[in-house]
PDB file of C-alpha atoms and ligand atoms in Angstrom:
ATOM      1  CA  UNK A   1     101.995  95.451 108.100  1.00 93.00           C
ATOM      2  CA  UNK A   2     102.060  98.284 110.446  1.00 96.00           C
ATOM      3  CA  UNK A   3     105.326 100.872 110.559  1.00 97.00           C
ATOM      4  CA  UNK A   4     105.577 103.368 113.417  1.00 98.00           C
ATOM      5  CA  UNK A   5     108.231 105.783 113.169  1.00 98.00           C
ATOM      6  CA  UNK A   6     109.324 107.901 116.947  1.00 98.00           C
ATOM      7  CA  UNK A   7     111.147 111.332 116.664  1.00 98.00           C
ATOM      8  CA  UNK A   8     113.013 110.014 113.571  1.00 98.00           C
ATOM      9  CA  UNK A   9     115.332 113.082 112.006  1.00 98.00           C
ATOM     10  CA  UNK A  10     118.108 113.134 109.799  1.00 98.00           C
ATOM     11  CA  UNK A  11     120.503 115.581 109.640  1.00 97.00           C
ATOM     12  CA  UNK A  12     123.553 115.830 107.032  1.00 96.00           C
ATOM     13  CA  UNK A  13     126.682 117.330 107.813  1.00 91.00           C
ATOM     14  CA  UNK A  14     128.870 118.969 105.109  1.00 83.00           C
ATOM     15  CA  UNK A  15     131.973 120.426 104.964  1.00 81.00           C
ATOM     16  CA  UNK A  16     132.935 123.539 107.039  1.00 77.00           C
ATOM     17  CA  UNK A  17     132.017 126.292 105.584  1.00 76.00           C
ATOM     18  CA  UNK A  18     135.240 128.520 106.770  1.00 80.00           C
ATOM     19  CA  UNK A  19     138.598 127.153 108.310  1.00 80.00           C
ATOM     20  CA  UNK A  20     136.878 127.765 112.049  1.00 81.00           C
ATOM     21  CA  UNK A  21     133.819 127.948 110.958  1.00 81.00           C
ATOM     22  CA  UNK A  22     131.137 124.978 112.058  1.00 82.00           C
ATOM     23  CA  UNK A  23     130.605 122.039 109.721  1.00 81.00           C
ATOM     24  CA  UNK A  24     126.911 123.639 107.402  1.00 86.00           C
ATOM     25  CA  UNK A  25     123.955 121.504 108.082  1.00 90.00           C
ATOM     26  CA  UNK A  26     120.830 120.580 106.713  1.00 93.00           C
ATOM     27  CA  UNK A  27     118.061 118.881 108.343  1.00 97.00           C
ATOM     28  CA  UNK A  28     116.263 117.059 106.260  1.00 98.00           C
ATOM     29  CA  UNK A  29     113.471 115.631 108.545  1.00 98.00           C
ATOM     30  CA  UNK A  30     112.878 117.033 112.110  1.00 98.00           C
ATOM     31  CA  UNK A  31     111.960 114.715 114.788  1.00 98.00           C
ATOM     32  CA  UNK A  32     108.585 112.770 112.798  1.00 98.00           C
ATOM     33  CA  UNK A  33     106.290 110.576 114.508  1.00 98.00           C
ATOM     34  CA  UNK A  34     104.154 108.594 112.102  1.00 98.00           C
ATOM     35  CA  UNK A  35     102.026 105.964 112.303  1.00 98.00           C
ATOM     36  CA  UNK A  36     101.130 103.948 109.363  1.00 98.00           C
ATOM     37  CA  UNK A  37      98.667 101.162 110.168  1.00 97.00           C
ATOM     38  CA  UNK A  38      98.183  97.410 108.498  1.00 95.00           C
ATOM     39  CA  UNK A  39      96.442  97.886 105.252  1.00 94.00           C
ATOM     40  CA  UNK A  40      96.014 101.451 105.191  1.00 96.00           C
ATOM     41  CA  UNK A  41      97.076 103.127 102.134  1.00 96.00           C
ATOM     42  CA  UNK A  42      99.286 106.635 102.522  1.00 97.00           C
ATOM     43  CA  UNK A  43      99.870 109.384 100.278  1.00 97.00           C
ATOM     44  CA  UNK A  44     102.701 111.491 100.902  1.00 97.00           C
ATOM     45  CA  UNK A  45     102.633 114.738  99.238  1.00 96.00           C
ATOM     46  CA  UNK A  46     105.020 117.934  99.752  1.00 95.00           C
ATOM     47  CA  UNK A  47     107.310 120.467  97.561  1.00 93.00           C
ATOM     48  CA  UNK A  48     110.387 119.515  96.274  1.00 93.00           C
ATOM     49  CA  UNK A  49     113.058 119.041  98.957  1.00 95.00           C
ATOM     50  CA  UNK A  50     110.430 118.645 101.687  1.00 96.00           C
ATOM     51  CA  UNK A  51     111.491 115.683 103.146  1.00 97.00           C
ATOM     52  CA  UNK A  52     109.485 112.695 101.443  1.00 96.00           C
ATOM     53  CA  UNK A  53     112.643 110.861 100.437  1.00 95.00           C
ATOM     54  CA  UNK A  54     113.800 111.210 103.450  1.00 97.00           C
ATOM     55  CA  UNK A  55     111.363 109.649 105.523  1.00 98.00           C
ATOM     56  CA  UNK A  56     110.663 107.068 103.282  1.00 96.00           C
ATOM     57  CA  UNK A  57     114.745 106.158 103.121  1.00 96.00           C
ATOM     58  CA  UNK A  58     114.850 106.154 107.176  1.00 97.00           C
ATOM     59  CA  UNK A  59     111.326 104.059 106.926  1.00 97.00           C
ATOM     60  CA  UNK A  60     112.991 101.173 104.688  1.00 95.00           C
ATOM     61  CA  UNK A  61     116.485 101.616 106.439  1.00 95.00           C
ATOM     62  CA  UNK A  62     117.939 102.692 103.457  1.00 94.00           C
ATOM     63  CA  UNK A  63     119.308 105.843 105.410  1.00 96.00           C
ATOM     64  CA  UNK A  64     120.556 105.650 108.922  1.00 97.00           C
ATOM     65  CA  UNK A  65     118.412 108.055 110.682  1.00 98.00           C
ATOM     66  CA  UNK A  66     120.415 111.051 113.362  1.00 98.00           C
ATOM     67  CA  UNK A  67     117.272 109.780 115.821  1.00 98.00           C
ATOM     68  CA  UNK A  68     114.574 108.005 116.685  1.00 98.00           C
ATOM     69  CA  UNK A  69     113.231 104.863 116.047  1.00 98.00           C
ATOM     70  CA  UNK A  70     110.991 102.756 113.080  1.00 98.00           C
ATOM     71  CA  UNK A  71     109.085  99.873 114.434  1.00 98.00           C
ATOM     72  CA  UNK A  72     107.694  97.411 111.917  1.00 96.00           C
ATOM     73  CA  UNK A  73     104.705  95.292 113.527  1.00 95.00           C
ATOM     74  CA  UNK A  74     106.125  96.204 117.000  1.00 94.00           C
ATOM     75  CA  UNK A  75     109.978  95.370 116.632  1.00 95.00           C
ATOM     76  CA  UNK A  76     112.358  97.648 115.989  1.00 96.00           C
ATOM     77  CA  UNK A  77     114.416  98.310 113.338  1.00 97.00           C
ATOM     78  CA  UNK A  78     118.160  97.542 113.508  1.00 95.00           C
ATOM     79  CA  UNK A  79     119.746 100.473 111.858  1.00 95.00           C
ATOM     80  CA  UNK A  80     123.312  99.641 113.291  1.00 91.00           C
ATOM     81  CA  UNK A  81     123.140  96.155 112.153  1.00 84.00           C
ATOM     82  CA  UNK A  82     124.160  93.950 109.296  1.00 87.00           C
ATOM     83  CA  UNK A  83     122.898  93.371 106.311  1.00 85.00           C
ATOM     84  CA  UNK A  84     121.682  89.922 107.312  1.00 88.00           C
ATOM     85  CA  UNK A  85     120.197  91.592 110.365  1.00 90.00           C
ATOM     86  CA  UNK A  86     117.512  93.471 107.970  1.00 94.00           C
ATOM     87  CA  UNK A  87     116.693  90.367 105.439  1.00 94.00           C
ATOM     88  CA  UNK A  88     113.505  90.355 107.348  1.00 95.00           C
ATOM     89  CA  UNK A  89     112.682  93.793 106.792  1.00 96.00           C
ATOM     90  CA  UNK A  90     113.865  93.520 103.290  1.00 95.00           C
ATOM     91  CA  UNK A  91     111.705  90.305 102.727  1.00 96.00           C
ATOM     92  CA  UNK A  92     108.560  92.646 103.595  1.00 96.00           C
ATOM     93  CA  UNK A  93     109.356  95.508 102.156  1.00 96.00           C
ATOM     94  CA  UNK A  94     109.134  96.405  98.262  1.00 95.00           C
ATOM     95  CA  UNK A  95     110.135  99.982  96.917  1.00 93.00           C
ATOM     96  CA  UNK A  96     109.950 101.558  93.580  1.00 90.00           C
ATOM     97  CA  UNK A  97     111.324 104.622  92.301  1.00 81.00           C
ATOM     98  CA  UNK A  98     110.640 107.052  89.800  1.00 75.00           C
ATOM     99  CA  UNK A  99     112.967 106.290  87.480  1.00 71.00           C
ATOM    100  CA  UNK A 100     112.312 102.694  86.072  1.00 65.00           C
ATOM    101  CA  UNK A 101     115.285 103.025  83.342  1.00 67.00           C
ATOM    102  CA  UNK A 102     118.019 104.162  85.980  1.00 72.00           C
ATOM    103  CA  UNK A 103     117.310 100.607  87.700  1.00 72.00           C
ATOM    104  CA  UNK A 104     116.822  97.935  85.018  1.00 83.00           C
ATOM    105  CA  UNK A 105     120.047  96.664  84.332  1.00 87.00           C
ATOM    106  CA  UNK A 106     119.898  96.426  80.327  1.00 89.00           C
ATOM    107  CA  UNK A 107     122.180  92.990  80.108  1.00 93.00           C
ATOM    108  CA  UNK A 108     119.941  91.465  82.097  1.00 93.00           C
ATOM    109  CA  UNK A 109     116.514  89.745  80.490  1.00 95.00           C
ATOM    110  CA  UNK A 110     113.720  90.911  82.354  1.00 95.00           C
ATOM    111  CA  UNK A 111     112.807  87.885  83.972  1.00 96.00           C
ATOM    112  CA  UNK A 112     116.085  87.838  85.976  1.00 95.00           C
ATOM    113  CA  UNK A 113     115.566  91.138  86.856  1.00 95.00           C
ATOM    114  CA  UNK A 114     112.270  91.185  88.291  1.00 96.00           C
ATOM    115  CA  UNK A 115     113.785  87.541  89.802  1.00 96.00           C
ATOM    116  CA  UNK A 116     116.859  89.180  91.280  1.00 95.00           C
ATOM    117  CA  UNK A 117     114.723  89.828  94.669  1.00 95.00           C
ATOM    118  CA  UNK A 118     114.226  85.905  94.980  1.00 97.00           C
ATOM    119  CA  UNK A 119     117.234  84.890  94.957  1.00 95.00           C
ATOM    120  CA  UNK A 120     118.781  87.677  96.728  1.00 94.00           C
ATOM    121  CA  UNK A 121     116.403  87.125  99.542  1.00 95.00           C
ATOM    122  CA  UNK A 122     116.709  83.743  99.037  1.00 94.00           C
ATOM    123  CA  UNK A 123     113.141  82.427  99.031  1.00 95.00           C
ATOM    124  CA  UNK A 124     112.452  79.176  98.227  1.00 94.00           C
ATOM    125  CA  UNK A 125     109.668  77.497  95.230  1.00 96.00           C
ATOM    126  CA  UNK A 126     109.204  77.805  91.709  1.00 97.00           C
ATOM    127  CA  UNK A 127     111.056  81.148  90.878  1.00 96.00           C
ATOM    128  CA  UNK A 128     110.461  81.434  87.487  1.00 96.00           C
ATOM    129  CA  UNK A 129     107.109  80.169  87.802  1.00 97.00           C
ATOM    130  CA  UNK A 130     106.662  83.610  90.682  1.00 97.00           C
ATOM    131  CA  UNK A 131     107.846  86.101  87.609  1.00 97.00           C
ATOM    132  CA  UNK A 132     105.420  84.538  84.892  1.00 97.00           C
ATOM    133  CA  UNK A 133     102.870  85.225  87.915  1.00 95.00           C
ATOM    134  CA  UNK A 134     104.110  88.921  89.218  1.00 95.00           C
ATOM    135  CA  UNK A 135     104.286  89.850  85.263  1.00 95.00           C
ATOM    136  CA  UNK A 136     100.602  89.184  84.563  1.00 92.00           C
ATOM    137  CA  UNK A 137      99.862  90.840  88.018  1.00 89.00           C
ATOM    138  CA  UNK A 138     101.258  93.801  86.979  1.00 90.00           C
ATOM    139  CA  UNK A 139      99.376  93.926  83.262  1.00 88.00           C
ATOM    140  CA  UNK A 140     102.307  92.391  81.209  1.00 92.00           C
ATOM    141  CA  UNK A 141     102.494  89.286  79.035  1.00 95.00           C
ATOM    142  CA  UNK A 142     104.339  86.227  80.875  1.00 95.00           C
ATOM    143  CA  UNK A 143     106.606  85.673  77.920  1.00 95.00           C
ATOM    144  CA  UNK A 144     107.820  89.652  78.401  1.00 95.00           C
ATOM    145  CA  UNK A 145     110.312  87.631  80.820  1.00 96.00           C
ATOM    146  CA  UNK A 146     112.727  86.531  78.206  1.00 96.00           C
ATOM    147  CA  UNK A 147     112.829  90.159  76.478  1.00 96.00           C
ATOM    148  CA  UNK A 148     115.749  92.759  77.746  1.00 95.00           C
ATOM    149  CA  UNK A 149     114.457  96.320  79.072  1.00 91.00           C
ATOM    150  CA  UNK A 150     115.413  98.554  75.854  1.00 91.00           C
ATOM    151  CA  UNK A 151     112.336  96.441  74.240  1.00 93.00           C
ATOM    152  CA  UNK A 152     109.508  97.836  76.203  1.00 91.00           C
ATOM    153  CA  UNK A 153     108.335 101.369  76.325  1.00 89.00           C
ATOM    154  CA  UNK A 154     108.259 103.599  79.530  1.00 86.00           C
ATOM    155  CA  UNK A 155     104.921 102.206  80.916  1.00 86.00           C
ATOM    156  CA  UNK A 156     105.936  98.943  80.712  1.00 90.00           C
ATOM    157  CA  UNK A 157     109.230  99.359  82.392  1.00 90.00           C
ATOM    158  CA  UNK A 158     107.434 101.255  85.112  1.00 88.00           C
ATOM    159  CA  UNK A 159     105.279  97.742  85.391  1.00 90.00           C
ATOM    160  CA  UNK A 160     108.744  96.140  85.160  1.00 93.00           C
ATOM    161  CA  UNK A 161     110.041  98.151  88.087  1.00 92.00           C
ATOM    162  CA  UNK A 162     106.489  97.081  89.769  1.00 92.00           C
ATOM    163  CA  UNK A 163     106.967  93.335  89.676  1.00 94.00           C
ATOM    164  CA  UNK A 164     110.320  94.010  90.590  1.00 94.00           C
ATOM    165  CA  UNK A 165     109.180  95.322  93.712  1.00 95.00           C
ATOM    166  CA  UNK A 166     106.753  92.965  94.392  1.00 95.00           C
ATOM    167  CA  UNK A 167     107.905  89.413  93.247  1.00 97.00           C
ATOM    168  CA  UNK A 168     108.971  88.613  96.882  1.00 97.00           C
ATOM    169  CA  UNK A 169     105.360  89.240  97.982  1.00 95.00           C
ATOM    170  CA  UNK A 170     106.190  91.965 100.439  1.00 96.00           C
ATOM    171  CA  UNK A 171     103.610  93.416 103.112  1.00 95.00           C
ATOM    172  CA  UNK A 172     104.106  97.058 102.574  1.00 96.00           C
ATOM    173  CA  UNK A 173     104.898  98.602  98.900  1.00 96.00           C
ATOM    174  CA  UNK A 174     106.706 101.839  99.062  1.00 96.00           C
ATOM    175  CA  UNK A 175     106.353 103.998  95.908  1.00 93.00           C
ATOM    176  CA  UNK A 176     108.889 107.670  95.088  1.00 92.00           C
ATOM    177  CA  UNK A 177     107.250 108.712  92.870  1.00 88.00           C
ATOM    178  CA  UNK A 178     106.351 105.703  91.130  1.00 84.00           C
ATOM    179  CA  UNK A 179     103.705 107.401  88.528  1.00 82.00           C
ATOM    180  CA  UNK A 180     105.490 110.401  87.492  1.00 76.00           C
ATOM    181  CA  UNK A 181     107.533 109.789  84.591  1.00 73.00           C
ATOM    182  CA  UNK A 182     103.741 108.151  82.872  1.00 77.00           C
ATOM    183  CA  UNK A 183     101.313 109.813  80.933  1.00 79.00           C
ATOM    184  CA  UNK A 184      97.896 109.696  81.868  1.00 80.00           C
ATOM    185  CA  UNK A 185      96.253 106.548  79.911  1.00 82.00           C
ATOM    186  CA  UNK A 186      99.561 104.215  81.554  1.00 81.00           C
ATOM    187  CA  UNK A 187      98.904 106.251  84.823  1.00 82.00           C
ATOM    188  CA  UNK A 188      95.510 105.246  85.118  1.00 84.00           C
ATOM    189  CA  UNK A 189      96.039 101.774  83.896  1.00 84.00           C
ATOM    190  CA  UNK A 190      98.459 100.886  86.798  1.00 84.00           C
ATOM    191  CA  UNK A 191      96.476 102.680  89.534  1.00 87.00           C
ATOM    192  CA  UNK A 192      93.589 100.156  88.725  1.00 87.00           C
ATOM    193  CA  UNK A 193      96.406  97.053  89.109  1.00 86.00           C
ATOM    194  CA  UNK A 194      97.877  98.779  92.008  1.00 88.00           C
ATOM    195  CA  UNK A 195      94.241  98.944  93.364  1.00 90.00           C
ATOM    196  CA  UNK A 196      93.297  95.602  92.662  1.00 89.00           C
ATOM    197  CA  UNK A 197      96.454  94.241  94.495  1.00 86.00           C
ATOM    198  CA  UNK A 198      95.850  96.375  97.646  1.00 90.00           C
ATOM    199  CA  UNK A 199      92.738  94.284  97.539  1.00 90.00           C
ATOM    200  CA  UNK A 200      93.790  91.208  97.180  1.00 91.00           C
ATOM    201  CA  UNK A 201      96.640  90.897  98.862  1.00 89.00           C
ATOM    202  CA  UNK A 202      95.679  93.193 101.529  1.00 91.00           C
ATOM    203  CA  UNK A 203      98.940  95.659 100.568  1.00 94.00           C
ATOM    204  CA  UNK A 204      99.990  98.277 102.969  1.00 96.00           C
ATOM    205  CA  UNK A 205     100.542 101.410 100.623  1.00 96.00           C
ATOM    206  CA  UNK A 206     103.170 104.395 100.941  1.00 96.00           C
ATOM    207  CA  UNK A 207     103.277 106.449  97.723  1.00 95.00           C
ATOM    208  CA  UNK A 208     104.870 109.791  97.210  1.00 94.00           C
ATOM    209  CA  UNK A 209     103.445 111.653  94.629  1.00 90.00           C
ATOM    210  CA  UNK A 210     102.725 114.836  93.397  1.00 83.00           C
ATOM    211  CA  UNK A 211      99.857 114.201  91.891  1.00 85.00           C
ATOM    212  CA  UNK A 212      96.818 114.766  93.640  1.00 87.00           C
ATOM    213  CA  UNK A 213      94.868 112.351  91.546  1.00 86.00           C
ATOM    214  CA  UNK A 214      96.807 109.554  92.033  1.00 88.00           C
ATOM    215  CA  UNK A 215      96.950 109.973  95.953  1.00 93.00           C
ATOM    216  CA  UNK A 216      93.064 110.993  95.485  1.00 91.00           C
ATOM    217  CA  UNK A 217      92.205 107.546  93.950  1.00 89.00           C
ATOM    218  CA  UNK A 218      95.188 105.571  95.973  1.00 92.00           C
ATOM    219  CA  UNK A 219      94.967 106.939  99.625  1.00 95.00           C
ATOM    220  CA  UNK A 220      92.697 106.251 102.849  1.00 95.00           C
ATOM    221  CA  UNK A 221      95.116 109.431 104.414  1.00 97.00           C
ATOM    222  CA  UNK A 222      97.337 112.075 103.390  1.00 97.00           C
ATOM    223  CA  UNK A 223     100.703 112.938 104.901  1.00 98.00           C
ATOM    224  CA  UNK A 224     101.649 116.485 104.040  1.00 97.00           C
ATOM    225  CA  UNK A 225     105.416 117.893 104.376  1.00 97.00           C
ATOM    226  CA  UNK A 226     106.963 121.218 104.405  1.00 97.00           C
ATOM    227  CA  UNK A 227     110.594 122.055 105.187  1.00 97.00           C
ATOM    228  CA  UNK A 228     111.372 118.425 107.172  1.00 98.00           C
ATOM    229  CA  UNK A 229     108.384 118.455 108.805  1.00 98.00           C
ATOM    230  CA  UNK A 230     104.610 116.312 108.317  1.00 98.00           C
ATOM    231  CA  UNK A 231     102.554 119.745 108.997  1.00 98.00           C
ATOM    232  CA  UNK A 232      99.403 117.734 107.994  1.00 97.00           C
ATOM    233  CA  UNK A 233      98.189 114.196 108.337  1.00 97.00           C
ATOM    234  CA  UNK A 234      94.370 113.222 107.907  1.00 97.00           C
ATOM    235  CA  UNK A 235      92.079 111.245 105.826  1.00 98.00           C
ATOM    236  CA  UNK A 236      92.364 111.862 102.132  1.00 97.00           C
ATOM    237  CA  UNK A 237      88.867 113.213 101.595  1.00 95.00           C
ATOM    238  CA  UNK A 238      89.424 115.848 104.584  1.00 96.00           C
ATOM    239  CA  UNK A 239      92.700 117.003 103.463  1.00 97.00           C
ATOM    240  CA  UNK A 240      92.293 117.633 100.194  1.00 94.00           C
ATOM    241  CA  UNK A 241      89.224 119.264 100.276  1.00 94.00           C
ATOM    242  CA  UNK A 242      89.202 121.057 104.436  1.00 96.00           C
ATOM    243  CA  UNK A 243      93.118 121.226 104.608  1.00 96.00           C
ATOM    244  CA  UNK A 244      93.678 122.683 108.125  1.00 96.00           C
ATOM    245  CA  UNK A 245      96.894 124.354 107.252  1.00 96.00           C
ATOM    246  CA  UNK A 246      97.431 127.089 104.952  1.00 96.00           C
ATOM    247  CA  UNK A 247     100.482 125.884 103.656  1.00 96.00           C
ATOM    248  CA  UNK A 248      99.019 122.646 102.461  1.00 96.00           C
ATOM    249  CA  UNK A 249      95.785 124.887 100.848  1.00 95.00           C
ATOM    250  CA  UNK A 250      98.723 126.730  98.842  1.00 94.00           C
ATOM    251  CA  UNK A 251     100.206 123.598  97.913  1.00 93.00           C
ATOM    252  CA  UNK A 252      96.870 122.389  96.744  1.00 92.00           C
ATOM    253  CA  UNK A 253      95.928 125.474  95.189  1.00 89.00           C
ATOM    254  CA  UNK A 254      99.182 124.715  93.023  1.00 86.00           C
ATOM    255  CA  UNK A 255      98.189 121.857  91.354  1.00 76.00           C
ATOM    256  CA  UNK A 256      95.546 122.086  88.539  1.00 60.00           C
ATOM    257  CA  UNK A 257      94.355 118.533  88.943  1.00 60.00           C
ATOM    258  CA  UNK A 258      92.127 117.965  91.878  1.00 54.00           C
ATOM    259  CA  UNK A 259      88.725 117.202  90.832  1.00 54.00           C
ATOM    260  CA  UNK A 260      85.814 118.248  92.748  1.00 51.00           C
ATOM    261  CA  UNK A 261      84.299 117.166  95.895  1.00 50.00           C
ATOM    262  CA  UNK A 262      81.829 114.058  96.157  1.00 46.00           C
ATOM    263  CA  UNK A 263      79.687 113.917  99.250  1.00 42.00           C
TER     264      UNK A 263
HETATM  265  N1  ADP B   1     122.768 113.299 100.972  1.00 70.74           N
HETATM  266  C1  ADP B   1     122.371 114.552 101.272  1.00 70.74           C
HETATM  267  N2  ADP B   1     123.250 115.498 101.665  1.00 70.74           N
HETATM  268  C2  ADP B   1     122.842 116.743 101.982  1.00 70.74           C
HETATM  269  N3  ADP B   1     121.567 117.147 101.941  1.00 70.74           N
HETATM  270  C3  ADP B   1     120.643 116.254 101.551  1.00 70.74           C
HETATM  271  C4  ADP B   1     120.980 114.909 101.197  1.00 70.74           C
HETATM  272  N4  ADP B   1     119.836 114.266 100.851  1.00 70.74           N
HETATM  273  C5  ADP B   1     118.834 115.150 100.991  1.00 70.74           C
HETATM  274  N5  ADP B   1     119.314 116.346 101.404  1.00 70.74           N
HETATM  275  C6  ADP B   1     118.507 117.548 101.661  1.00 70.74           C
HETATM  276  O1  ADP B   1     117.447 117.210 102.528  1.00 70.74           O
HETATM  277  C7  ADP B   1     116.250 117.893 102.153  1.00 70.74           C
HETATM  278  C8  ADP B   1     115.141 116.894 101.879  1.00 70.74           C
HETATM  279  O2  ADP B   1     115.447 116.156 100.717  1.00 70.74           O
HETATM  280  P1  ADP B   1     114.496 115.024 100.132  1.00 70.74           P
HETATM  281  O3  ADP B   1     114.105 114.115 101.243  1.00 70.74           O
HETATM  282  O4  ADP B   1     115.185 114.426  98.969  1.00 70.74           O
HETATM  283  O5  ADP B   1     113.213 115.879  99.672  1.00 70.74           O
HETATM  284  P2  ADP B   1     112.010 115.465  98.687  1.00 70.74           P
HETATM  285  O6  ADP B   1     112.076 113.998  98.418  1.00 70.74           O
HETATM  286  O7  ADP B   1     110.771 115.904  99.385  1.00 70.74           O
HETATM  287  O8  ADP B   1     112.213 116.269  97.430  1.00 70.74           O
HETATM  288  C9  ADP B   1     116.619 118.769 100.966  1.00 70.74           C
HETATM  289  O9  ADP B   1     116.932 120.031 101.431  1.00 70.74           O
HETATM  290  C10 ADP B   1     117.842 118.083 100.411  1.00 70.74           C
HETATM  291  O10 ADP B   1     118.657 119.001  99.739  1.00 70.74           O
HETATM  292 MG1   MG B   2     112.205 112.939  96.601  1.00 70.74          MG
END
């Protein structure tokens, strides 16, 4: 699935600062063009506050952006619209964030909630058949799906939160900072799943992260923001090891992790 975003920007308003005074501002993305093609695999990487959220809100209509436009496979994105008028977008799209705990609802078993997108989206078949699949996808044990969240250990929430995202067999995956909250063994363990699913399913892949080694082993291309702004965008390999702005060499030069080049 291709997304191609046109001169999106988002700007929030808060309250007026004096009596007279203009409303204060913050732009969180400038006008952005991206282009993220069918199949490719994206890192987005960037300080804190940078924008990633942002863009990847506006991408998945999540946010309503101040302007521009997101095209998904050529057609545009209603951002006015009703819910019902995004089911399509929502049917393709699967996000997960950082925080698995925050979004597992503890009453409910796991099953049901890595089912809730299936019936929400209403899609038809064997339902509970699709979780005993998306769990073993993901590295978990089918029978996990009559267990309840407080049961399983960070890892395997963040696999929870996984097949969550992906039970409705969605085009593109988005990932905030899906890794993070891992340690390195887990880390590594659902890279090679994520991997194996880009392969076989033909995933398109959007994943913030701040870790180099995860985009490193992840991405075809790099997206690099500063301030609301991509300053940098280029294959993963280049990037990382030629960045062509000095701002993303600091950024780099920040993070311990990167291994070394491999020609
Ligand atoms: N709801 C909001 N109201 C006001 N400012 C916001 C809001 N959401 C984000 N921002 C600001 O927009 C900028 C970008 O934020 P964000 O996209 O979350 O950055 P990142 O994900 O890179 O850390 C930051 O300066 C942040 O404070
Ligand atoms: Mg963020």
């Amino acid at each position: 699935m291709s997304m191609t975003a046109r001169q999106l920007s988002r700007v929030h308003r808060g309250p007026r600062t004096s009596v007279f005074g203009p409303p204060s501002r913050t732009v969180a993305l400038h006008p952005t063009d991206l282009d993220i093609a069918d199949g490719e695999s994206i890192g987005i990487i960037g300080e804190s506050g940078s924008g990633k959220s942002t863009l990847i809100r506006l991408l998945l209509a999540l946010d309503t952006p101040t302007t521009g436009t997101v095209a998904v496979d050529g057609t545009n994105v209603d951002f006015t619209g009703s819910a019902a008028s995004l089911h399509w977008l929502r049917r393709r799209t699967g996000l997960v964030f950082q925080d698995p705990y925050a979004s597992l609802d503890p009453r409910m078993s796991v099953g049901r909630i890595i089912g809730e997108p299936l019936w929400a989206l209403d899609i038809p078949g064997d339902r509970r058949a699709r979780v005993r699949e998306v769990l073993e996808d993901v590295g978990l044990d089918a029978a996990m799906a009559e267990r309840y969240p407080h049961e399983f250990s960070g890892g395997q929430r963040q696999r929870i939160a996984l097949a969550r995202a992906l039970v409705h067999r969605p085009s593109i995956l988005i990932g905030d900072e899906p890794l993070s909250a891992l340690d390195v063994t887990v880390r590594a363990q659902i890279l090679e799943q994520l991997a194996e699913l880009r392969e076989r399913d033909g995933l398109t892949l959007v994943l913030v992260s701040h870790d180099i080694g995860v985009v490193q082993s992840l991405c075809d291309s790099v997206a690099v923001m500063s301030e609301g702004r991509i300053v940098e965008r280029g294959a993963t390999a280049d990037v990382l090891h030629h960045p062509a702005q000095e701002y993303t060499r600091r950024l780099l030069a920040a993070i311990p992790t990167i291994s070394p080049e491999r020609d």
